[in-house]
Short mmCIF file of C-alpha atoms in Angstrom, two decimals:
data_model
loop_
_atom_site.label_atom_id
_atom_site.label_comp_id
_atom_site.label_asym_id
_atom_site.label_seq_id
_atom_site.Cartn_x
_atom_site.Cartn_y
_atom_site.Cartn_z
CA MET W 1 0.00 0.00 0.00
CA ARG W 2 2.77 2.46 0.95
CA LEU W 3 4.89 1.86 -2.15
CA PRO W 4 2.25 2.64 -4.83
CA PHE W 5 1.25 5.74 -2.85
CA MET W 6 4.87 6.96 -2.76
CA LYS W 7 5.24 6.27 -6.48
CA LYS W 8 2.02 8.08 -7.39
CA TYR W 9 2.90 11.23 -5.45
CA ASN W 10 6.66 11.07 -6.13
CA LEU W 11 7.67 10.90 -2.45
CA ASP W 12 11.07 10.04 -0.98
CA GLU W 13 9.60 8.89 2.33
CA PHE W 14 6.10 8.15 3.57
CA GLU W 15 4.34 6.00 6.15
CA PHE W 16 0.71 5.41 6.97
CA SER W 17 -0.10 5.61 10.65
CA GLN W 18 -0.01 2.13 12.14
CA SER W 19 -1.18 3.55 15.47
CA TYR W 20 -4.38 4.77 13.82
CA LEU W 21 -5.49 1.27 12.82
CA PHE W 22 -4.07 -0.08 16.09
CA PHE W 23 -6.36 2.30 17.99
CA TRP W 24 -9.52 1.29 16.18
CA ASP W 25 -8.62 -2.39 16.28
CA LYS W 26 -8.56 -2.25 20.08
CA ILE W 27 -12.03 -0.69 20.14
CA GLU W 28 -13.56 -2.92 17.48
CA ARG W 29 -11.98 -6.13 18.70
CA SER W 30 -13.20 -5.46 22.24
CA HIS W 31 -16.70 -4.91 20.86
CA TYR W 32 -16.48 -8.08 18.77
CA TRP W 33 -15.26 -10.08 21.78
CA LEU W 34 -18.06 -8.85 24.05
CA ASN W 35 -20.62 -9.84 21.42
CA ASN W 36 -19.04 -13.31 21.31
CA ILE W 37 -19.45 -13.51 25.07
CA VAL W 38 -23.16 -12.77 24.71
CA THR W 39 -23.57 -15.23 21.84
CA THR W 40 -21.84 -18.08 23.66
CA ALA W 41 -23.86 -17.37 26.80
CA LYS W 42 -27.11 -17.54 24.82
CA GLN W 43 -25.94 -20.80 23.27
CA GLY W 44 -25.54 -22.28 26.75
CA GLU W 45 -21.76 -22.59 26.61
CA GLU W 46 -20.45 -23.30 30.11
CA LEU W 47 -18.04 -20.88 31.77
CA ASP W 48 -15.47 -23.66 32.19
CA GLY W 49 -16.16 -25.18 28.76
CA ARG W 50 -13.44 -25.18 26.14
CA LEU W 51 -14.82 -22.34 24.00
CA VAL W 52 -15.51 -19.81 26.75
CA SER W 53 -12.27 -20.75 28.50
CA PHE W 54 -10.45 -20.08 25.22
CA LEU W 55 -12.10 -16.68 24.86
CA LEU W 56 -11.33 -15.68 28.45
CA LYS W 57 -7.71 -16.80 28.28
CA ASP W 58 -6.74 -14.02 25.87
CA PRO W 59 -9.54 -11.53 25.20
CA ILE W 60 -7.40 -9.15 23.12
CA ASN W 61 -3.90 -8.96 21.63
CA ASP W 62 -1.94 -7.36 18.83
CA GLY W 63 -1.97 -10.18 16.29
CA GLY W 64 -4.48 -10.48 13.51
CA GLN W 65 -5.54 -11.68 10.09
CA TRP W 66 -5.69 -9.85 6.75
CA ASP W 67 -9.48 -9.67 6.72
CA MET W 68 -9.30 -7.75 10.00
CA ILE W 69 -7.17 -5.07 8.30
CA VAL W 70 -9.71 -4.88 5.48
CA ASN W 71 -12.50 -4.30 8.00
CA LEU W 72 -10.63 -1.47 9.69
CA VAL W 73 -9.55 0.29 6.50
CA ASN W 74 -13.02 0.12 4.97
CA LYS W 75 -14.66 1.46 8.13
CA TYR W 76 -12.12 3.99 9.37
CA GLY W 77 -9.89 4.79 6.40
CA LEU W 78 -6.22 5.73 6.77
CA VAL W 79 -4.11 8.67 7.89
CA PRO W 80 -0.47 9.60 7.25
CA LYS W 81 1.78 8.81 10.20
CA GLU W 82 2.42 12.47 11.01
CA PHE W 83 -1.21 12.90 12.06
CA PHE W 84 -1.27 10.01 14.53
CA LYS W 85 2.23 9.11 15.62
CA GLU W 86 3.59 6.27 17.71
CA SER W 87 3.29 6.45 21.50
CA PHE W 88 4.76 4.44 24.35
CA SER W 89 1.79 2.08 24.42
CA SER W 90 1.69 1.62 20.65
CA LYS W 91 5.31 0.44 20.76
CA LYS W 92 5.00 -1.48 24.03
CA SER W 93 1.39 -2.56 24.32
CA LEU W 94 1.74 -5.24 27.01
CA HIS W 95 0.52 -3.11 29.92
CA MET W 96 -2.30 -1.45 27.99
CA ASN W 97 -3.48 -4.86 26.79
CA ALA W 98 -3.35 -6.21 30.35
CA ILE W 99 -5.64 -3.41 31.54
CA ILE W 100 -8.07 -3.98 28.67
CA LYS W 101 -8.11 -7.75 29.26
CA THR W 102 -8.94 -7.27 32.93
CA LYS W 103 -11.84 -4.97 32.10
CA LEU W 104 -13.13 -7.28 29.37
CA ARG W 105 -13.21 -10.25 31.73
CA GLU W 106 -15.05 -8.08 34.26
CA PHE W 107 -17.53 -7.08 31.55
CA ALA W 108 -17.89 -10.72 30.46
CA MET W 109 -19.14 -11.69 33.91
CA GLU W 110 -21.66 -8.86 33.85
CA LEU W 111 -22.95 -9.86 30.42
CA ARG W 112 -23.19 -13.58 31.22
CA GLU W 113 -25.16 -12.78 34.37
CA LYS W 114 -27.54 -10.57 32.40
CA VAL W 115 -28.07 -13.34 29.83
CA LYS W 116 -28.74 -15.77 32.67
CA ALA W 117 -31.33 -13.31 34.02
CA ASN W 118 -33.05 -13.24 30.59
CA ALA W 119 -32.12 -9.64 29.81
CA SER W 120 -33.47 -8.32 26.52
CA ASP W 121 -31.27 -7.78 23.47
CA GLU W 122 -31.75 -4.03 23.91
CA GLU W 123 -30.53 -4.18 27.50
CA LEU W 124 -27.53 -6.29 26.52
CA GLN W 125 -26.60 -3.88 23.73
CA ALA W 126 -26.93 -0.90 26.07
CA THR W 127 -24.60 -2.65 28.51
CA ILE W 128 -22.04 -3.33 25.77
CA ASP W 129 -22.23 0.32 24.66
CA LYS W 130 -21.41 1.49 28.20
CA GLN W 131 -18.56 -1.02 28.43
CA ILE W 132 -17.07 0.05 25.11
CA ALA W 133 -17.13 3.68 26.24
CA ILE W 134 -14.85 2.65 29.11
CA ILE W 135 -12.55 0.74 26.76
CA TYR W 136 -12.43 3.77 24.44
CA ASN W 137 -11.32 5.98 27.33
CA ILE W 138 -8.55 3.53 28.25
CA VAL W 139 -7.26 3.28 24.68
CA ALA W 140 -7.49 7.03 24.07
CA THR W 141 -5.58 7.70 27.29
CA CYS W 142 -2.81 5.32 26.19
CA LEU W 143 -2.64 6.13 22.47
CA GLY W 144 -4.23 9.55 22.07
CA THR W 145 -7.35 10.45 20.08
CA PRO W 146 -7.31 9.90 16.29
CA PRO W 147 -7.87 12.92 14.03
CA GLU W 148 -11.30 13.46 12.51
CA LYS W 149 -9.91 15.56 9.63
CA PHE W 150 -6.49 16.60 8.38
CA THR W 151 -4.71 18.41 5.55
CA PHE W 152 -1.77 16.53 4.07
CA GLU W 153 1.04 18.83 2.93
CA TYR W 154 4.22 17.51 1.35
CA TYR W 155 7.20 18.21 -0.90
CA ASN W 156 7.85 15.67 -3.66
CA LYS W 157 11.24 14.51 -4.91
CA GLU W 158 11.53 17.64 -7.07
CA LYS W 159 10.94 19.79 -3.95
CA ALA W 160 7.59 20.94 -5.32
CA TYR W 161 4.99 21.74 -2.66
CA ASN W 162 1.61 19.98 -2.80
CA SER W 163 -1.33 19.44 -0.46
CA PHE W 164 -4.78 17.94 -0.26
CA GLY W 165 -7.45 18.33 2.38
CA SER W 166 -9.14 18.95 4.60
CA LEU W 167 -10.09 15.26 4.50
CA THR W 168 -11.54 12.66 6.81
CA PRO W 169 -9.50 9.44 7.07
CA GLN W 170 -12.19 7.69 5.02
CA GLU W 171 -12.01 10.35 2.30
CA PHE W 172 -8.23 10.11 2.25
CA TYR W 173 -8.35 6.35 1.69
CA ASN W 174 -11.18 6.37 -0.86
CA THR W 175 -9.80 9.28 -2.90
CA HIS W 176 -6.04 8.94 -2.72
CA VAL W 177 -5.23 5.35 -1.71
CA ARG W 178 -8.00 3.04 -2.87
CA PRO W 179 -7.42 3.71 -6.60
CA LEU W 180 -3.81 2.60 -6.04
CA PHE W 181 -4.37 -0.17 -3.50
CA ASN W 182 -7.88 -1.47 -2.97
CA VAL W 183 -7.92 -3.76 0.06
CA ASP W 184 -11.03 -5.50 -1.28
CA ASP W 185 -9.04 -6.73 -4.29
CA LYS W 186 -6.62 -8.66 -2.10
CA VAL W 187 -7.30 -12.27 -1.13
CA CYS W 188 -5.92 -14.62 1.47
CA LEU W 189 -4.53 -18.04 0.55
CA VAL W 190 -3.35 -20.56 3.12
CA SER W 191 -1.60 -23.89 2.88
CA ASP W 192 -2.85 -26.26 5.56
CA PRO W 193 -1.79 -29.81 4.60
CA ARG W 194 -3.80 -31.64 7.28
CA ASP W 195 -6.00 -34.41 5.85
CA SER W 196 -8.96 -32.98 7.77
CA ASN W 197 -8.79 -29.80 5.68
CA PRO W 198 -8.51 -30.74 1.98
CA PHE W 199 -7.06 -28.29 -0.52
CA GLY W 200 -9.52 -26.43 -2.72
CA ASN W 201 -11.85 -25.59 0.14
CA LEU W 202 -12.75 -22.45 2.10
CA TYR W 203 -12.34 -22.28 5.87
CA THR W 204 -12.99 -19.83 8.68
CA LEU W 205 -12.60 -19.92 12.44
CA GLN W 206 -15.21 -19.71 15.15
CA CYS W 207 -15.17 -16.35 16.99
CA LEU W 208 -12.27 -14.97 14.91
CA GLY W 209 -12.75 -11.42 13.71
CA ASN W 210 -12.65 -7.81 14.83
CA VAL W 211 -15.68 -5.94 13.47
CA VAL W 212 -19.25 -7.04 14.17
CA GLY W 213 -20.95 -7.50 10.81
CA GLY W 214 -17.63 -7.06 8.99
CA ARG W 215 -15.82 -9.20 6.47
CA GLN W 216 -15.45 -12.83 7.49
CA THR W 217 -11.97 -14.18 8.09
CA ALA W 218 -11.69 -16.58 5.15
CA TYR W 219 -8.92 -19.07 4.31
CA ASN W 220 -8.69 -20.42 0.76
CA ASN W 221 -6.67 -23.61 1.30
CA GLN W 222 -4.23 -24.42 -1.52
CA PRO W 223 -1.03 -26.46 -2.05
CA ILE W 224 2.14 -24.63 -1.06
CA GLU W 225 3.21 -24.49 -4.72
CA THR W 226 0.16 -22.31 -5.48
CA LEU W 227 1.17 -19.87 -2.76
CA MET W 228 4.77 -19.79 -3.95
CA LYS W 229 3.77 -19.08 -7.56
CA ALA W 230 1.39 -16.33 -6.47
CA VAL W 231 4.17 -14.68 -4.45
CA LYS W 232 6.57 -14.85 -7.40
CA ASP W 233 4.00 -13.48 -9.86
CA SER W 234 3.01 -10.68 -7.52
CA ILE W 235 6.57 -9.54 -6.85
CA GLN W 236 7.46 -9.72 -10.53
CA GLY W 237 4.34 -7.65 -11.14
CA GLY W 238 5.66 -4.97 -8.82
CA GLU W 239 3.60 -5.77 -5.72
CA ALA W 240 4.98 -6.84 -2.35
CA VAL W 241 3.26 -9.74 -0.53
CA TRP W 242 2.08 -9.88 3.09
CA PHE W 243 2.48 -13.36 4.63
CA GLY W 244 2.12 -15.31 7.86
CA CYS W 245 4.67 -17.85 9.05
CA GLU W 246 6.25 -19.55 12.04
CA VAL W 247 9.15 -17.15 12.20
CA SER W 248 11.29 -18.68 14.96
CA LYS W 249 12.00 -22.09 13.41
CA ARG W 250 15.42 -22.48 11.74
CA PHE W 251 15.92 -18.71 12.04
CA GLU W 252 19.52 -17.48 12.20
CA ARG W 253 18.78 -14.09 13.73
CA LYS W 254 22.24 -12.51 13.61
CA HIS W 255 22.42 -12.56 9.82
CA GLY W 256 18.67 -12.68 9.13
CA LEU W 257 18.53 -16.12 7.50
CA GLU W 258 15.44 -18.36 7.35
CA ASP W 259 16.70 -21.70 6.04
CA LEU W 260 16.39 -25.37 7.01
CA ASP W 261 20.18 -25.58 7.17
CA ALA W 262 20.56 -22.47 9.32
CA HIS W 263 21.14 -24.67 12.39
CA ASP W 264 22.63 -28.16 12.51
CA TYR W 265 20.89 -29.66 15.52
CA LYS W 266 21.79 -33.19 14.49
CA LEU W 267 25.50 -32.42 14.71
CA ILE W 268 25.11 -31.29 18.32
CA PHE W 269 22.35 -33.54 19.67
CA ASN W 270 22.57 -36.50 17.28
CA THR W 271 18.87 -36.08 16.54
CA ASP W 272 16.89 -33.78 14.28
CA VAL W 273 14.82 -30.95 15.73
CA GLN W 274 11.83 -29.00 14.33
CA VAL W 275 11.60 -31.01 11.10
CA GLY W 276 11.24 -34.48 12.61
CA LEU W 277 7.52 -34.28 11.91
CA LYS W 278 5.87 -33.41 8.62
CA LYS W 279 4.19 -30.00 8.38
CA ALA W 280 0.70 -31.45 8.82
CA ASP W 281 1.74 -33.46 11.86
CA ARG W 282 3.41 -30.44 13.46
CA LEU W 283 0.06 -28.65 13.18
CA ARG W 284 -1.85 -31.63 14.56
CA TYR W 285 0.47 -32.18 17.52
CA GLY W 286 0.85 -28.54 18.52
CA ASP W 287 4.44 -28.09 17.35
CA SER W 288 3.74 -25.49 14.67
CA CYS W 289 1.49 -22.52 14.00
CA MET W 290 1.60 -19.02 12.53
CA THR W 291 3.30 -16.61 14.91
CA HIS W 292 4.36 -13.59 12.85
CA ALA W 293 3.57 -11.60 9.70
CA MET W 294 6.13 -10.02 7.35
CA VAL W 295 6.35 -8.88 3.73
CA PHE W 296 7.99 -10.48 0.69
CA THR W 297 9.68 -7.74 -1.37
CA ALA W 298 11.88 -9.63 -3.87
CA VAL W 299 12.30 -13.13 -5.31
CA GLY W 300 15.24 -15.03 -6.78
CA THR W 301 14.65 -17.76 -9.37
CA ASP W 302 16.61 -20.54 -11.06
CA GLU W 303 17.15 -20.90 -14.80
CA LEU W 304 13.64 -22.39 -15.15
CA GLY W 305 12.00 -19.48 -13.37
CA ASN W 306 11.26 -21.41 -10.18
CA PRO W 307 11.61 -19.47 -6.90
CA THR W 308 14.72 -20.33 -4.87
CA LYS W 309 14.90 -17.49 -2.34
CA PHE W 310 12.96 -14.47 -1.16
CA ARG W 311 13.83 -11.13 0.37
CA VAL W 312 11.68 -10.32 3.38
CA GLU W 313 11.05 -7.01 5.12
CA ASN W 314 10.41 -7.43 8.83
CA SER W 315 8.80 -4.95 11.21
CA TYR W 316 11.58 -4.78 13.81
CA GLY W 317 13.33 -1.73 12.33
CA ASP W 318 16.50 -1.32 10.25
CA LYS W 319 18.99 -2.01 13.04
CA GLU W 320 18.57 -5.79 12.83
CA TYR W 321 19.71 -8.15 10.09
CA ASN W 322 20.60 -6.47 6.79
CA LYS W 323 18.93 -3.09 7.39
CA GLY W 324 15.80 -4.90 8.51
CA TYR W 325 15.68 -7.41 5.63
CA LEU W 326 15.85 -11.21 5.85
CA LEU W 327 16.72 -13.92 3.34
CA LEU W 328 14.19 -16.76 3.22
CA THR W 329 14.84 -19.89 1.16
CA GLU W 330 12.43 -22.04 -0.84
CA PRO W 331 12.73 -25.12 1.44
CA TRP W 332 11.95 -22.94 4.49
CA PHE W 333 8.94 -21.47 2.66
CA ARG W 334 7.52 -24.96 2.15
CA GLU W 335 7.82 -25.88 5.82
CA PHE W 336 6.99 -22.72 7.73
CA VAL W 337 4.97 -20.34 5.52
CA PHE W 338 1.22 -20.80 5.98
CA GLU W 339 -0.56 -17.76 4.60
CA ILE W 340 -0.18 -15.07 1.93
CA VAL W 341 -2.21 -12.10 0.69
CA VAL W 342 -2.07 -11.20 -3.01
CA ASP W 343 -4.17 -9.34 -5.55
CA LYS W 344 -6.90 -11.36 -7.27
CA LYS W 345 -5.22 -10.81 -10.64
CA TYR W 346 -2.38 -13.15 -9.64
CA ILE W 347 -4.79 -16.00 -8.85
CA THR W 348 -6.37 -18.41 -11.32
CA ASP W 349 -10.13 -18.47 -11.83
CA GLU W 350 -10.21 -21.99 -10.38
CA VAL W 351 -8.68 -20.81 -7.11
CA LEU W 352 -10.91 -17.72 -6.99
CA GLU W 353 -14.00 -19.93 -7.36
CA VAL W 354 -13.23 -21.38 -3.92
CA PHE W 355 -14.18 -18.04 -2.33
CA LYS W 356 -17.78 -18.64 -3.47
CA GLN W 357 -18.05 -21.70 -1.23
CA GLU W 358 -19.68 -21.68 2.17
CA ALA W 359 -16.73 -21.74 4.57
CA LYS W 360 -16.20 -24.71 6.84
CA VAL W 361 -15.95 -23.44 10.42
CA LEU W 362 -12.88 -24.58 12.33
CA PRO W 363 -12.84 -24.42 16.14
CA ALA W 364 -11.65 -21.18 17.73
CA TRP W 365 -8.47 -22.84 19.02
CA ASP W 366 -7.39 -24.25 15.66
CA PRO W 367 -3.70 -23.48 14.91
CA MET W 368 -4.65 -21.70 11.67
CA GLY W 369 -5.99 -18.86 13.80
CA THR W 370 -2.88 -18.26 15.83
CA LEU W 371 -1.53 -15.31 13.85
CA ALA W 372 -3.97 -13.46 16.09
CA CYS W 373 -2.31 -14.78 19.23
CA PRO W 374 -0.63 -13.67 22.48
CA LEU W 375 2.78 -14.27 20.91
CA CYS W 376 2.14 -11.28 18.68
CA SER W 377 1.71 -8.75 21.49
CA LYS W 378 4.47 -6.18 21.91
CA GLU W 379 6.22 -6.23 25.27
#
């Protein structure tokens, strides 16, 4: 999204405000979670049952799925970073999240008791509205209050002055960003090789989302080769690719290398580690899941045009690795990449047809939902 905007307006540097979407995600995800509490209570789910226990264990965190970003951008738009900058709690969200989690659990008890007392839907909604007002105050105190309107002024590479505004964040996105990068044109493909989830099918997860009534979190399950080709085609078409992976496995942090040969465990322990199970079995036995999202920005190919390595931009700043970039190899991609987001134009009609299916609902605790997990929170 940032790159086509910079190209269009001939900018040397530019960033969208991450804190802006971060702010609204906290509000919307809290609202979504409280509605799940009401729904599960009405369904008769026990407090100590697996589903409610799962919801209460981690009510809110910083991880997420692509469809959640789409919901936020479509509802709230975007702002340049200068109009809603980083704060202590946007960089280190652990304590803010802990406060929100405590309040949400408190609110959950109140809502479950009201459901038990046969409160009307109107009364339950009024209660949620009051609770969200409290959450809003907490988040606004920690992050600041987002702008309602702004005027964007800038100098391009030729030092020519330009401006546009005054605009709402929604107007800014719809007028100046959407024609260059329409979030609704991007689709999510996953590669889950478990026999229980055949390729060529659409999946979603119970209770996974961030905006009530928003876009469903949808996983189009395809062989890993389909994902790899889509990444290559997208990069060669000039578009970077967002992806989810298990970042810590076979990761040589000092030099920023993701490769199956990055560590030789067998030499030291006389037994293999992390690849002793197949990818599907690691998912089934709890030894693998998505833990981090990054961006593919370049691809290297062999003489036949097959991908052999990828350049990856991480979100930890330019002081780590090679100015913030990693090298990820094709074998590592096969084992530890699970999810990508690309434009529809890089996907075949056959794969796109899968999105017309009714999604099979996976349980809330399924490992395919763990990109929105506690591991993703910033300390």
